[in-house]
Amino acid sequence: MIYFQAIDKSIDLTTQFLNNGQFQFELLNENLNTILEVGDAVNTSVTCMTAEHYEEFTTKISKLAYNIEQLSNKTRDLAVYFKELRTPFSVYAELFRSANSLSRLMQDTMFYPNAKCIYDFQEACRRNSLLNSILNVINLVEHDLNSDSLKFSDDFNNWKNAVNALLTQFLFINSYFWGTQYNGNWDEPNKLGSKIGDLLRKMDGGSGSEHWKKTVEELVQRTQDNNEHLDNSQKADLLRTTLGNMFKNDSFYVVVFNDCDFGKNLACDGIDNHYICSMKRGLCNVIVYRTREWKRANQYERTNFVNRVEACRNGVVPWWADYTGFPGILKNDHIQNTGFVGLIRKDQNPQVRSVNCENDGPGYWITARNKAGEEFILIAGHK
């Protein structure tokens, strides 16, 4: 039967959700009509399904209900990421309770497909104003997007995933609800899907490279402006501690050195959204490089990277009046797979610190000598 195809597809979809750990909007939004068809199938089964098909139907639909039950439990556990926002947690908690309650009633229509269960589910959706619940989540999230407690990437990404799961669960329920009704408005879920997609894309803009850069740049500038009395080493230690507390999954190089200019004393090259330079504030310059790949690199990759940097200790750095552009040469010809290369004259007192890394990562740094015997600190950040 055509209904069985929709149920089978929904089982596959929810199994994929479970394998990924939660409801996911992108997958559901591509399959809204399938969920509508499942709702229609359950409603039709009450009056129109023949006995020869009913047993197979109940077996399949019960499997779908079981998957939804597990997904609902996973969504409920994500509520913890809605604490400490501008909006009181109790407001979000009520929305999680509503989603969980409606999900249980939806599961009842699948475990026990009969007219009363379907009626109870439909009335609960109307009474709880399912549409308003979705719009409330969207409005609250937009209000909380710039919350100070979400300036740190780990917190923001956890919250974003939780928002995705909650809204996707509501959208799933909404699609099923319209499918269970005769002459239901099958366009409504697609309209809601567009609104949810717009919000999640907006959140993606907040959690990307510009988000961490803005946060870290503000931190670095405050540290420079408020700590002129500290030396370079003390400032580097302070930044290492603060960044380590703020970001748990990222690895950083922090370099604090005298407030020199680019050219003779300083040159760097790297992937723009992976590093920042804050120049001539608080009697110092600061460079911060960020990556997540060093922790994932295997021992062979790390050893090979270190060996390439070590090979630059003597005779590779030229005797130039202006080193602008030279880090790019190092990246291309000597140290591949780098996200950042910095060269700082040693008499500028550069202090290098590793954050969330063992030994000297994320990458490697050395004292390199040019052909005139002048010393530089060479920092190579792994891509």
mmCIF file of C-alpha atoms in Angstrom:
data_model
loop_
_atom_site.group_PDB
_atom_site.id
_atom_site.type_symbol
_atom_site.label_atom_id
_atom_site.label_comp_id
_atom_site.label_asym_id
_atom_site.label_seq_id
_atom_site.Cartn_x
_atom_site.Cartn_y
_atom_site.Cartn_z
ATOM 1 C CA MET A 1 0.000 0.000 0.000
ATOM 2 C CA ILE A 2 1.086 3.576 -0.650
ATOM 3 C CA TYR A 3 0.632 4.401 3.057
ATOM 4 C CA PHE A 4 3.188 1.750 3.982
ATOM 5 C CA GLN A 5 5.759 3.497 1.806
ATOM 6 C CA ALA A 6 5.306 6.722 3.783
ATOM 7 C CA ILE A 7 5.561 4.880 7.105
ATOM 8 C CA ASP A 8 8.679 3.001 6.007
ATOM 9 C CA LYS A 9 10.244 6.256 4.878
ATOM 10 C CA SER A 10 9.359 7.878 8.221
ATOM 11 C CA ILE A 11 10.919 4.980 10.111
ATOM 12 C CA ASP A 12 14.108 5.416 8.092
ATOM 13 C CA LEU A 13 14.017 9.166 8.732
ATOM 14 C CA THR A 14 13.580 8.855 12.498
ATOM 15 C CA THR A 15 16.236 6.140 12.635
ATOM 16 C CA GLN A 16 18.596 8.585 10.953
ATOM 17 C CA PHE A 17 17.655 11.190 13.568
ATOM 18 C CA LEU A 18 18.498 8.705 16.305
ATOM 19 C CA ASN A 19 21.825 7.850 14.698
ATOM 20 C CA ASN A 20 22.616 11.574 14.637
ATOM 21 C CA GLY A 21 21.517 12.006 18.251
ATOM 22 C CA GLN A 22 18.452 14.251 17.847
ATOM 23 C CA PHE A 23 15.713 15.648 15.607
ATOM 24 C CA GLN A 24 17.339 17.596 12.745
ATOM 25 C CA PHE A 25 15.535 20.297 10.816
ATOM 26 C CA GLU A 26 17.356 19.921 7.499
ATOM 27 C CA LEU A 27 16.328 16.276 7.131
ATOM 28 C CA LEU A 28 12.747 16.796 8.255
ATOM 29 C CA ASN A 29 12.184 19.830 6.072
ATOM 30 C CA GLU A 30 12.929 17.700 3.004
ATOM 31 C CA ASN A 31 10.340 15.116 4.086
ATOM 32 C CA LEU A 32 7.380 17.097 5.431
ATOM 33 C CA ASN A 33 4.943 15.552 2.949
ATOM 34 C CA THR A 34 5.957 12.103 4.187
ATOM 35 C CA ILE A 35 4.934 12.998 7.753
ATOM 36 C CA LEU A 36 1.670 14.479 6.465
ATOM 37 C CA GLU A 37 0.993 11.198 4.651
ATOM 38 C CA VAL A 38 1.668 9.215 7.831
ATOM 39 C CA GLY A 39 -0.892 11.332 9.702
ATOM 40 C CA ASP A 40 -3.363 10.720 6.901
ATOM 41 C CA ALA A 41 -2.609 6.987 7.039
ATOM 42 C CA VAL A 42 -3.327 6.767 10.767
ATOM 43 C CA ASN A 43 -6.566 8.696 10.377
ATOM 44 C CA THR A 44 -7.629 6.500 7.447
ATOM 45 C CA SER A 45 -6.768 3.276 9.276
ATOM 46 C CA VAL A 46 -9.575 3.860 11.763
ATOM 47 C CA THR A 47 -12.343 3.544 9.170
ATOM 48 C CA CYS A 48 -10.979 2.367 5.834
ATOM 49 C CA MET A 49 -8.147 -0.133 6.291
ATOM 50 C CA THR A 50 -8.892 -3.791 5.559
ATOM 51 C CA ALA A 51 -8.133 -6.510 8.076
ATOM 52 C CA GLU A 52 -5.464 -8.102 5.866
ATOM 53 C CA HIS A 53 -3.410 -4.888 5.946
ATOM 54 C CA TYR A 54 -4.159 -3.791 9.497
ATOM 55 C CA GLU A 55 -1.705 -6.103 11.287
ATOM 56 C CA GLU A 56 1.192 -5.042 9.068
ATOM 57 C CA PHE A 57 0.140 -1.423 9.507
ATOM 58 C CA THR A 58 0.133 -1.588 13.310
ATOM 59 C CA THR A 59 3.547 -3.290 13.369
ATOM 60 C CA LYS A 60 5.099 -0.595 11.213
ATOM 61 C CA ILE A 61 3.410 2.367 12.884
ATOM 62 C CA SER A 62 4.385 1.072 16.343
ATOM 63 C CA LYS A 63 8.020 1.001 15.252
ATOM 64 C CA LEU A 64 7.711 4.638 14.184
ATOM 65 C CA ALA A 65 6.098 5.540 17.510
ATOM 66 C CA TYR A 66 8.938 3.878 19.398
ATOM 67 C CA ASN A 67 11.516 5.899 17.454
ATOM 68 C CA ILE A 68 9.616 9.113 18.199
ATOM 69 C CA GLU A 69 9.500 8.240 21.893
ATOM 70 C CA GLN A 70 13.287 7.934 22.017
ATOM 71 C CA LEU A 71 13.750 11.179 20.085
ATOM 72 C CA SER A 72 11.388 13.030 22.418
ATOM 73 C CA ASN A 73 13.427 11.907 25.403
ATOM 74 C CA LYS A 74 16.596 13.174 23.734
ATOM 75 C CA THR A 75 14.985 16.559 23.045
ATOM 76 C CA ARG A 76 13.794 16.833 26.641
ATOM 77 C CA ASP A 77 17.368 16.294 27.868
ATOM 78 C CA LEU A 78 18.547 19.283 25.793
ATOM 79 C CA ALA A 79 16.528 21.727 27.906
ATOM 80 C CA VAL A 80 19.600 22.295 30.081
ATOM 81 C CA TYR A 81 21.113 24.438 27.302
ATOM 82 C CA PHE A 82 18.330 27.014 27.692
ATOM 83 C CA LYS A 83 19.405 28.061 31.173
ATOM 84 C CA GLU A 84 21.081 31.412 31.937
ATOM 85 C CA LEU A 85 19.589 33.264 28.972
ATOM 86 C CA ARG A 86 17.817 36.608 28.976
ATOM 87 C CA THR A 87 14.500 34.764 28.889
ATOM 88 C CA PRO A 88 13.697 33.009 32.204
ATOM 89 C CA PHE A 89 14.293 29.271 31.976
ATOM 90 C CA SER A 90 10.735 28.593 33.151
ATOM 91 C CA VAL A 91 9.402 29.994 29.862
ATOM 92 C CA TYR A 92 11.482 27.610 27.784
ATOM 93 C CA ALA A 93 10.816 24.731 30.189
ATOM 94 C CA GLU A 94 7.088 25.108 29.582
ATOM 95 C CA LEU A 95 7.643 24.838 25.826
ATOM 96 C CA PHE A 96 9.692 21.667 26.312
ATOM 97 C CA ARG A 97 6.898 20.220 28.459
ATOM 98 C CA SER A 98 4.360 21.117 25.783
ATOM 99 C CA ALA A 99 6.411 19.429 23.052
ATOM 100 C CA ASN A 100 6.861 16.320 25.195
ATOM 101 C CA SER A 101 3.163 16.146 26.095
ATOM 102 C CA LEU A 102 1.999 16.539 22.493
ATOM 103 C CA SER A 103 4.546 13.976 21.368
ATOM 104 C CA ARG A 104 3.155 11.405 23.827
ATOM 105 C CA LEU A 105 -0.361 11.995 22.505
ATOM 106 C CA MET A 106 0.923 11.632 18.945
ATOM 107 C CA GLN A 107 2.581 8.342 19.909
ATOM 108 C CA ASP A 108 -0.738 7.150 21.394
ATOM 109 C CA THR A 109 -2.399 7.590 17.998
ATOM 110 C CA MET A 110 0.226 5.219 16.593
ATOM 111 C CA PHE A 111 0.395 2.656 19.385
ATOM 112 C CA TYR A 112 -3.423 2.625 19.676
ATOM 113 C CA PRO A 113 -4.863 3.937 16.384
ATOM 114 C CA ASN A 114 -8.492 4.722 17.160
ATOM 115 C CA ALA A 115 -10.863 7.664 16.820
ATOM 116 C CA LYS A 116 -10.600 8.717 20.489
ATOM 117 C CA CYS A 117 -6.777 8.883 20.511
ATOM 118 C CA ILE A 118 -6.786 10.879 17.296
ATOM 119 C CA TYR A 119 -9.431 13.257 18.655
ATOM 120 C CA ASP A 120 -7.525 13.743 21.933
ATOM 121 C CA PHE A 121 -4.327 14.518 20.027
ATOM 122 C CA GLN A 122 -6.031 16.996 17.692
ATOM 123 C CA GLU A 123 -7.776 18.790 20.550
ATOM 124 C CA ALA A 124 -4.539 19.048 22.530
ATOM 125 C CA CYS A 125 -2.808 20.607 19.511
ATOM 126 C CA ARG A 126 -5.620 23.144 19.175
ATOM 127 C CA ARG A 127 -5.807 23.817 22.910
ATOM 128 C CA ASN A 128 -2.045 24.310 23.232
ATOM 129 C CA SER A 129 -1.965 26.345 20.010
ATOM 130 C CA LEU A 130 0.772 24.357 18.321
ATOM 131 C CA LEU A 131 1.403 27.146 15.813
ATOM 132 C CA ASN A 132 1.841 29.722 18.591
ATOM 133 C CA SER A 133 4.265 27.435 20.422
ATOM 134 C CA ILE A 134 6.520 27.298 17.370
ATOM 135 C CA LEU A 135 6.317 31.052 16.824
ATOM 136 C CA ASN A 136 7.030 31.642 20.535
ATOM 137 C CA VAL A 137 10.213 29.580 20.341
ATOM 138 C CA ILE A 138 11.326 31.543 17.267
ATOM 139 C CA ASN A 139 10.635 34.898 18.943
ATOM 140 C CA LEU A 140 12.352 33.919 22.196
ATOM 141 C CA VAL A 141 15.424 32.603 20.420
ATOM 142 C CA GLU A 142 15.734 35.797 18.371
ATOM 143 C CA HIS A 143 15.525 37.743 21.635
ATOM 144 C CA ASP A 144 18.266 35.639 23.226
ATOM 145 C CA LEU A 145 20.637 35.469 20.261
ATOM 146 C CA ASN A 146 22.901 38.185 21.659
ATOM 147 C CA SER A 147 22.864 36.966 25.249
ATOM 148 C CA ASP A 148 26.216 37.500 26.995
ATOM 149 C CA SER A 149 26.161 33.914 28.252
ATOM 150 C CA LEU A 150 26.236 32.672 24.650
ATOM 151 C CA LYS A 151 29.386 34.465 23.556
ATOM 152 C CA PHE A 152 31.476 31.339 23.963
ATOM 153 C CA SER A 153 31.396 28.966 21.008
ATOM 154 C CA ASP A 154 30.777 25.734 22.932
ATOM 155 C CA ASP A 155 27.742 27.173 24.741
ATOM 156 C CA PHE A 156 26.398 28.732 21.563
ATOM 157 C CA ASN A 157 26.706 25.556 19.498
ATOM 158 C CA ASN A 158 25.061 23.437 22.198
ATOM 159 C CA TRP A 159 22.204 25.926 22.417
ATOM 160 C CA LYS A 160 21.844 26.084 18.626
ATOM 161 C CA ASN A 161 21.583 22.280 18.404
ATOM 162 C CA ALA A 162 18.976 22.276 21.169
ATOM 163 C CA VAL A 163 16.933 24.957 19.369
ATOM 164 C CA ASN A 164 17.135 22.895 16.190
ATOM 165 C CA ALA A 165 15.872 19.788 17.992
ATOM 166 C CA LEU A 166 12.991 21.542 19.791
ATOM 167 C CA LEU A 167 11.708 23.357 16.709
ATOM 168 C CA THR A 168 12.068 20.231 14.574
ATOM 169 C CA GLN A 169 10.057 18.211 17.080
ATOM 170 C CA PHE A 170 7.302 20.833 17.018
ATOM 171 C CA LEU A 171 7.377 20.872 13.198
ATOM 172 C CA PHE A 172 7.122 17.071 13.105
ATOM 173 C CA ILE A 173 4.082 17.181 15.396
ATOM 174 C CA ASN A 174 2.529 20.018 13.387
ATOM 175 C CA SER A 175 2.929 18.122 10.106
ATOM 176 C CA TYR A 176 1.433 14.968 11.575
ATOM 177 C CA PHE A 177 -1.444 16.998 13.075
ATOM 178 C CA TRP A 178 -2.452 18.438 9.700
ATOM 179 C CA GLY A 179 -2.166 14.999 8.128
ATOM 180 C CA THR A 180 -4.682 13.510 10.572
ATOM 181 C CA GLN A 181 -7.386 15.963 9.548
ATOM 182 C CA TYR A 182 -9.745 15.615 6.631
ATOM 183 C CA ASN A 183 -9.108 18.516 4.257
ATOM 184 C CA GLY A 184 -6.151 19.575 6.424
ATOM 185 C CA ASN A 185 -3.997 22.556 5.490
ATOM 186 C CA TRP A 186 -0.977 20.756 4.076
ATOM 187 C CA ASP A 187 0.690 24.060 3.162
ATOM 188 C CA GLU A 188 1.012 25.136 6.808
ATOM 189 C CA PRO A 189 4.021 22.918 7.693
ATOM 190 C CA ASN A 190 5.945 24.164 4.659
ATOM 191 C CA LYS A 191 5.346 27.786 5.700
ATOM 192 C CA LEU A 192 6.543 27.016 9.217
ATOM 193 C CA GLY A 193 9.538 25.184 7.805
ATOM 194 C CA SER A 194 10.548 28.359 5.972
ATOM 195 C CA LYS A 195 10.347 30.406 9.195
ATOM 196 C CA ILE A 196 12.384 27.858 11.141
ATOM 197 C CA GLY A 197 14.961 27.654 8.356
ATOM 198 C CA ASP A 198 15.366 31.443 8.392
ATOM 199 C CA LEU A 199 15.998 31.403 12.148
ATOM 200 C CA LEU A 200 18.540 28.579 12.012
ATOM 201 C CA ARG A 201 20.427 30.289 9.203
ATOM 202 C CA LYS A 202 20.493 33.427 11.325
ATOM 203 C CA MET A 203 21.912 31.380 14.199
ATOM 204 C CA ASP A 204 24.542 29.907 11.894
ATOM 205 C CA GLY A 205 25.679 33.442 11.217
ATOM 206 C CA GLY A 206 26.122 33.951 14.958
ATOM 207 C CA SER A 207 28.114 30.816 15.602
ATOM 208 C CA GLY A 208 30.560 30.949 12.724
ATOM 209 C CA SER A 209 34.007 32.385 12.422
ATOM 210 C CA GLU A 210 32.949 35.987 12.953
ATOM 211 C CA HIS A 211 31.327 35.056 16.275
ATOM 212 C CA TRP A 212 34.483 33.643 17.872
ATOM 213 C CA LYS A 213 36.655 36.366 16.348
ATOM 214 C CA LYS A 214 34.519 39.148 17.760
ATOM 215 C CA THR A 215 34.417 37.507 21.187
ATOM 216 C CA VAL A 216 38.159 36.864 21.376
ATOM 217 C CA GLU A 217 39.070 40.234 19.911
ATOM 218 C CA GLU A 218 37.013 41.988 22.602
ATOM 219 C CA LEU A 219 38.665 39.854 25.292
ATOM 220 C CA VAL A 220 42.162 40.574 23.982
ATOM 221 C CA GLN A 221 41.555 44.309 23.736
ATOM 222 C CA ARG A 222 40.169 44.467 27.289
ATOM 223 C CA THR A 223 43.196 42.546 28.528
ATOM 224 C CA GLN A 224 45.568 44.922 26.746
ATOM 225 C CA ASP A 225 43.784 48.090 27.860
ATOM 226 C CA ASN A 226 43.369 47.090 31.505
ATOM 227 C CA ASN A 227 46.751 45.493 32.171
ATOM 228 C CA GLU A 228 49.507 47.866 31.090
ATOM 229 C CA HIS A 229 51.161 47.164 34.441
ATOM 230 C CA LEU A 230 51.718 43.505 33.483
ATOM 231 C CA ASP A 231 54.625 42.315 31.367
ATOM 232 C CA ASN A 232 54.196 40.275 28.180
ATOM 233 C CA SER A 233 54.571 36.967 29.980
ATOM 234 C CA GLN A 234 51.913 37.829 32.567
ATOM 235 C CA LYS A 235 49.470 39.009 29.897
ATOM 236 C CA ALA A 236 50.028 35.802 27.928
ATOM 237 C CA ASP A 237 49.344 33.717 31.043
ATOM 238 C CA LEU A 238 46.173 35.688 31.743
ATOM 239 C CA LEU A 239 44.869 35.185 28.207
ATOM 240 C CA ARG A 240 45.752 31.488 28.280
ATOM 241 C CA THR A 241 43.724 30.962 31.443
ATOM 242 C CA THR A 242 40.725 32.960 30.232
ATOM 243 C CA LEU A 243 40.567 31.347 26.788
ATOM 244 C CA GLY A 244 40.925 27.898 28.323
ATOM 245 C CA ASN A 245 37.903 28.562 30.529
ATOM 246 C CA MET A 246 35.840 30.027 27.695
ATOM 247 C CA PHE A 247 36.505 27.485 24.943
ATOM 248 C CA LYS A 248 36.774 23.799 25.745
ATOM 249 C CA ASN A 249 36.867 22.280 22.250
ATOM 250 C CA ASP A 250 39.149 24.806 20.541
ATOM 251 C CA SER A 251 42.959 24.937 20.643
ATOM 252 C CA PHE A 252 44.836 28.244 20.517
ATOM 253 C CA TYR A 253 48.202 29.867 20.228
ATOM 254 C CA VAL A 254 48.448 33.124 22.173
ATOM 255 C CA VAL A 255 51.416 35.372 21.388
ATOM 256 C CA VAL A 256 52.055 38.611 23.309
ATOM 257 C CA PHE A 257 54.984 40.829 22.258
ATOM 258 C CA ASN A 258 56.139 44.443 22.185
ATOM 259 C CA ASP A 259 54.137 47.004 20.222
ATOM 260 C CA CYS A 260 56.272 46.897 17.082
ATOM 261 C CA ASP A 261 55.184 47.420 13.472
ATOM 262 C CA PHE A 262 54.849 44.912 10.657
ATOM 263 C CA GLY A 263 57.837 44.567 8.354
ATOM 264 C CA LYS A 264 61.266 44.407 9.955
ATOM 265 C CA ASN A 265 60.130 42.972 13.300
ATOM 266 C CA LEU A 266 56.895 41.163 12.489
ATOM 267 C CA ALA A 267 55.207 39.285 9.644
ATOM 268 C CA CYS A 268 52.395 36.754 9.564
ATOM 269 C CA ASP A 269 50.143 34.890 7.155
ATOM 270 C CA GLY A 270 47.162 32.638 7.725
ATOM 271 C CA ILE A 271 43.555 31.763 7.108
ATOM 272 C CA ASP A 272 41.602 34.936 7.860
ATOM 273 C CA ASN A 273 38.868 33.398 9.994
ATOM 274 C CA HIS A 274 41.376 31.472 12.127
ATOM 275 C CA TYR A 275 43.418 34.252 13.703
ATOM 276 C CA ILE A 276 43.305 37.820 14.997
ATOM 277 C CA CYS A 277 45.942 40.513 15.514
ATOM 278 C CA SER A 278 45.378 43.287 18.041
ATOM 279 C CA MET A 279 48.081 45.883 17.543
ATOM 280 C CA LYS A 280 49.538 48.669 19.691
ATOM 281 C CA ARG A 281 47.215 48.561 22.690
ATOM 282 C CA GLY A 282 48.379 48.487 26.286
ATOM 283 C CA LEU A 283 52.048 48.687 25.232
ATOM 284 C CA CYS A 284 51.872 45.358 23.401
ATOM 285 C CA ASN A 285 50.648 43.421 20.372
ATOM 286 C CA VAL A 286 48.657 40.182 20.625
ATOM 287 C CA ILE A 287 48.086 37.415 18.085
ATOM 288 C CA VAL A 288 45.595 34.605 18.741
ATOM 289 C CA TYR A 289 45.360 31.600 16.410
ATOM 290 C CA ARG A 290 42.506 29.097 16.718
ATOM 291 C CA THR A 291 42.008 25.565 15.372
ATOM 292 C CA ARG A 292 40.164 22.347 16.182
ATOM 293 C CA GLU A 293 42.187 20.105 13.863
ATOM 294 C CA TRP A 294 45.344 19.620 15.949
ATOM 295 C CA LYS A 295 43.564 17.349 18.413
ATOM 296 C CA ARG A 296 42.301 15.223 15.519
ATOM 297 C CA ALA A 297 45.708 14.882 13.840
ATOM 298 C CA ASN A 298 47.356 11.478 14.284
ATOM 299 C CA GLN A 299 50.881 11.001 15.592
ATOM 300 C CA TYR A 300 52.391 10.670 12.117
ATOM 301 C CA GLU A 301 50.834 13.953 10.995
ATOM 302 C CA ARG A 302 52.045 15.730 14.119
ATOM 303 C CA THR A 303 55.574 14.375 13.886
ATOM 304 C CA ASN A 304 55.809 15.280 10.202
ATOM 305 C CA PHE A 305 54.566 18.795 10.957
ATOM 306 C CA VAL A 306 57.083 19.280 13.788
ATOM 307 C CA ASN A 307 59.949 18.037 11.612
ATOM 308 C CA ARG A 308 59.122 20.543 8.894
ATOM 309 C CA VAL A 309 59.174 23.393 11.393
ATOM 310 C CA GLU A 310 62.424 22.141 12.942
ATOM 311 C CA ALA A 311 64.024 22.219 9.496
ATOM 312 C CA CYS A 312 63.573 26.006 9.504
ATOM 313 C CA ARG A 313 65.796 26.659 12.537
ATOM 314 C CA ASN A 314 68.889 27.649 10.579
ATOM 315 C CA GLY A 315 69.471 29.059 7.138
ATOM 316 C CA VAL A 316 65.853 29.229 5.937
ATOM 317 C CA VAL A 317 64.941 32.709 7.203
ATOM 318 C CA PRO A 318 66.646 35.264 4.912
ATOM 319 C CA TRP A 319 68.332 38.516 5.877
ATOM 320 C CA TRP A 320 65.680 40.983 4.758
ATOM 321 C CA ALA A 321 64.842 44.549 5.735
ATOM 322 C CA ASP A 322 61.110 43.750 5.469
ATOM 323 C CA TYR A 323 59.693 40.262 6.106
ATOM 324 C CA THR A 324 56.233 40.989 4.733
ATOM 325 C CA GLY A 325 55.261 38.046 2.525
ATOM 326 C CA PHE A 326 57.899 35.674 3.867
ATOM 327 C CA PRO A 327 55.480 33.648 6.075
ATOM 328 C CA GLY A 328 53.525 32.884 2.896
ATOM 329 C CA ILE A 329 56.704 31.461 1.367
ATOM 330 C CA LEU A 330 57.194 29.290 4.462
ATOM 331 C CA LYS A 331 53.597 28.025 4.170
ATOM 332 C CA ASN A 332 53.968 27.128 0.516
ATOM 333 C CA ASP A 333 57.537 25.828 0.349
ATOM 334 C CA HIS A 334 58.518 24.572 3.799
ATOM 335 C CA ILE A 335 55.623 23.965 6.225
ATOM 336 C CA GLN A 336 52.528 22.631 4.503
ATOM 337 C CA ASN A 337 49.133 22.165 6.158
ATOM 338 C CA THR A 338 49.414 25.360 8.188
ATOM 339 C CA GLY A 339 46.578 27.672 9.116
ATOM 340 C CA PHE A 340 48.956 30.327 10.424
ATOM 341 C CA VAL A 341 52.653 31.237 10.259
ATOM 342 C CA GLY A 342 54.081 34.071 12.339
ATOM 343 C CA LEU A 343 57.620 35.451 12.421
ATOM 344 C CA ILE A 344 58.535 37.826 15.280
ATOM 345 C CA ARG A 345 61.988 39.206 16.001
ATOM 346 C CA LYS A 346 63.135 37.777 19.336
ATOM 347 C CA ASP A 347 64.184 41.158 20.758
ATOM 348 C CA GLN A 348 60.467 42.102 20.747
ATOM 349 C CA ASN A 349 60.064 39.725 23.717
ATOM 350 C CA PRO A 350 57.406 37.417 22.203
ATOM 351 C CA GLN A 351 55.706 35.169 24.762
ATOM 352 C CA VAL A 352 53.970 32.116 23.257
ATOM 353 C CA ARG A 353 51.310 30.131 25.109
ATOM 354 C CA SER A 354 49.382 26.994 24.113
ATOM 355 C CA VAL A 355 45.719 26.719 25.116
ATOM 356 C CA ASN A 356 43.921 23.364 25.450
ATOM 357 C CA CYS A 357 46.960 21.557 24.014
ATOM 358 C CA GLU A 358 49.654 19.216 25.185
ATOM 359 C CA ASN A 359 53.268 20.303 24.733
ATOM 360 C CA ASP A 360 53.743 23.085 22.162
ATOM 361 C CA GLY A 361 50.580 22.701 20.045
ATOM 362 C CA PRO A 362 48.407 23.444 18.187
ATOM 363 C CA GLY A 363 51.350 23.115 15.833
ATOM 364 C CA TYR A 364 54.935 23.941 16.723
ATOM 365 C CA TRP A 365 57.162 26.945 17.398
ATOM 366 C CA ILE A 366 60.915 27.447 17.470
ATOM 367 C CA THR A 367 63.692 30.018 17.643
ATOM 368 C CA ALA A 368 64.936 30.441 14.077
ATOM 369 C CA ARG A 369 68.108 32.248 12.955
ATOM 370 C CA ASN A 370 68.555 34.052 9.693
ATOM 371 C CA LYS A 371 71.764 33.989 7.699
ATOM 372 C CA ALA A 372 73.073 36.969 9.673
ATOM 373 C CA GLY A 373 72.545 35.158 12.973
ATOM 374 C CA GLU A 374 69.527 37.284 14.011
ATOM 375 C CA GLU A 375 66.941 35.385 16.042
ATOM 376 C CA PHE A 376 63.204 35.159 15.438
ATOM 377 C CA ILE A 377 60.363 33.264 17.042
ATOM 378 C CA LEU A 378 58.688 31.206 14.295
ATOM 379 C CA ILE A 379 55.171 29.984 15.114
ATOM 380 C CA ALA A 380 53.434 27.526 12.776
ATOM 381 C CA GLY A 381 49.807 26.765 13.593
ATOM 382 C CA HIS A 382 48.430 23.480 12.258
ATOM 383 C CA LYS A 383 45.511 23.985 9.884
#
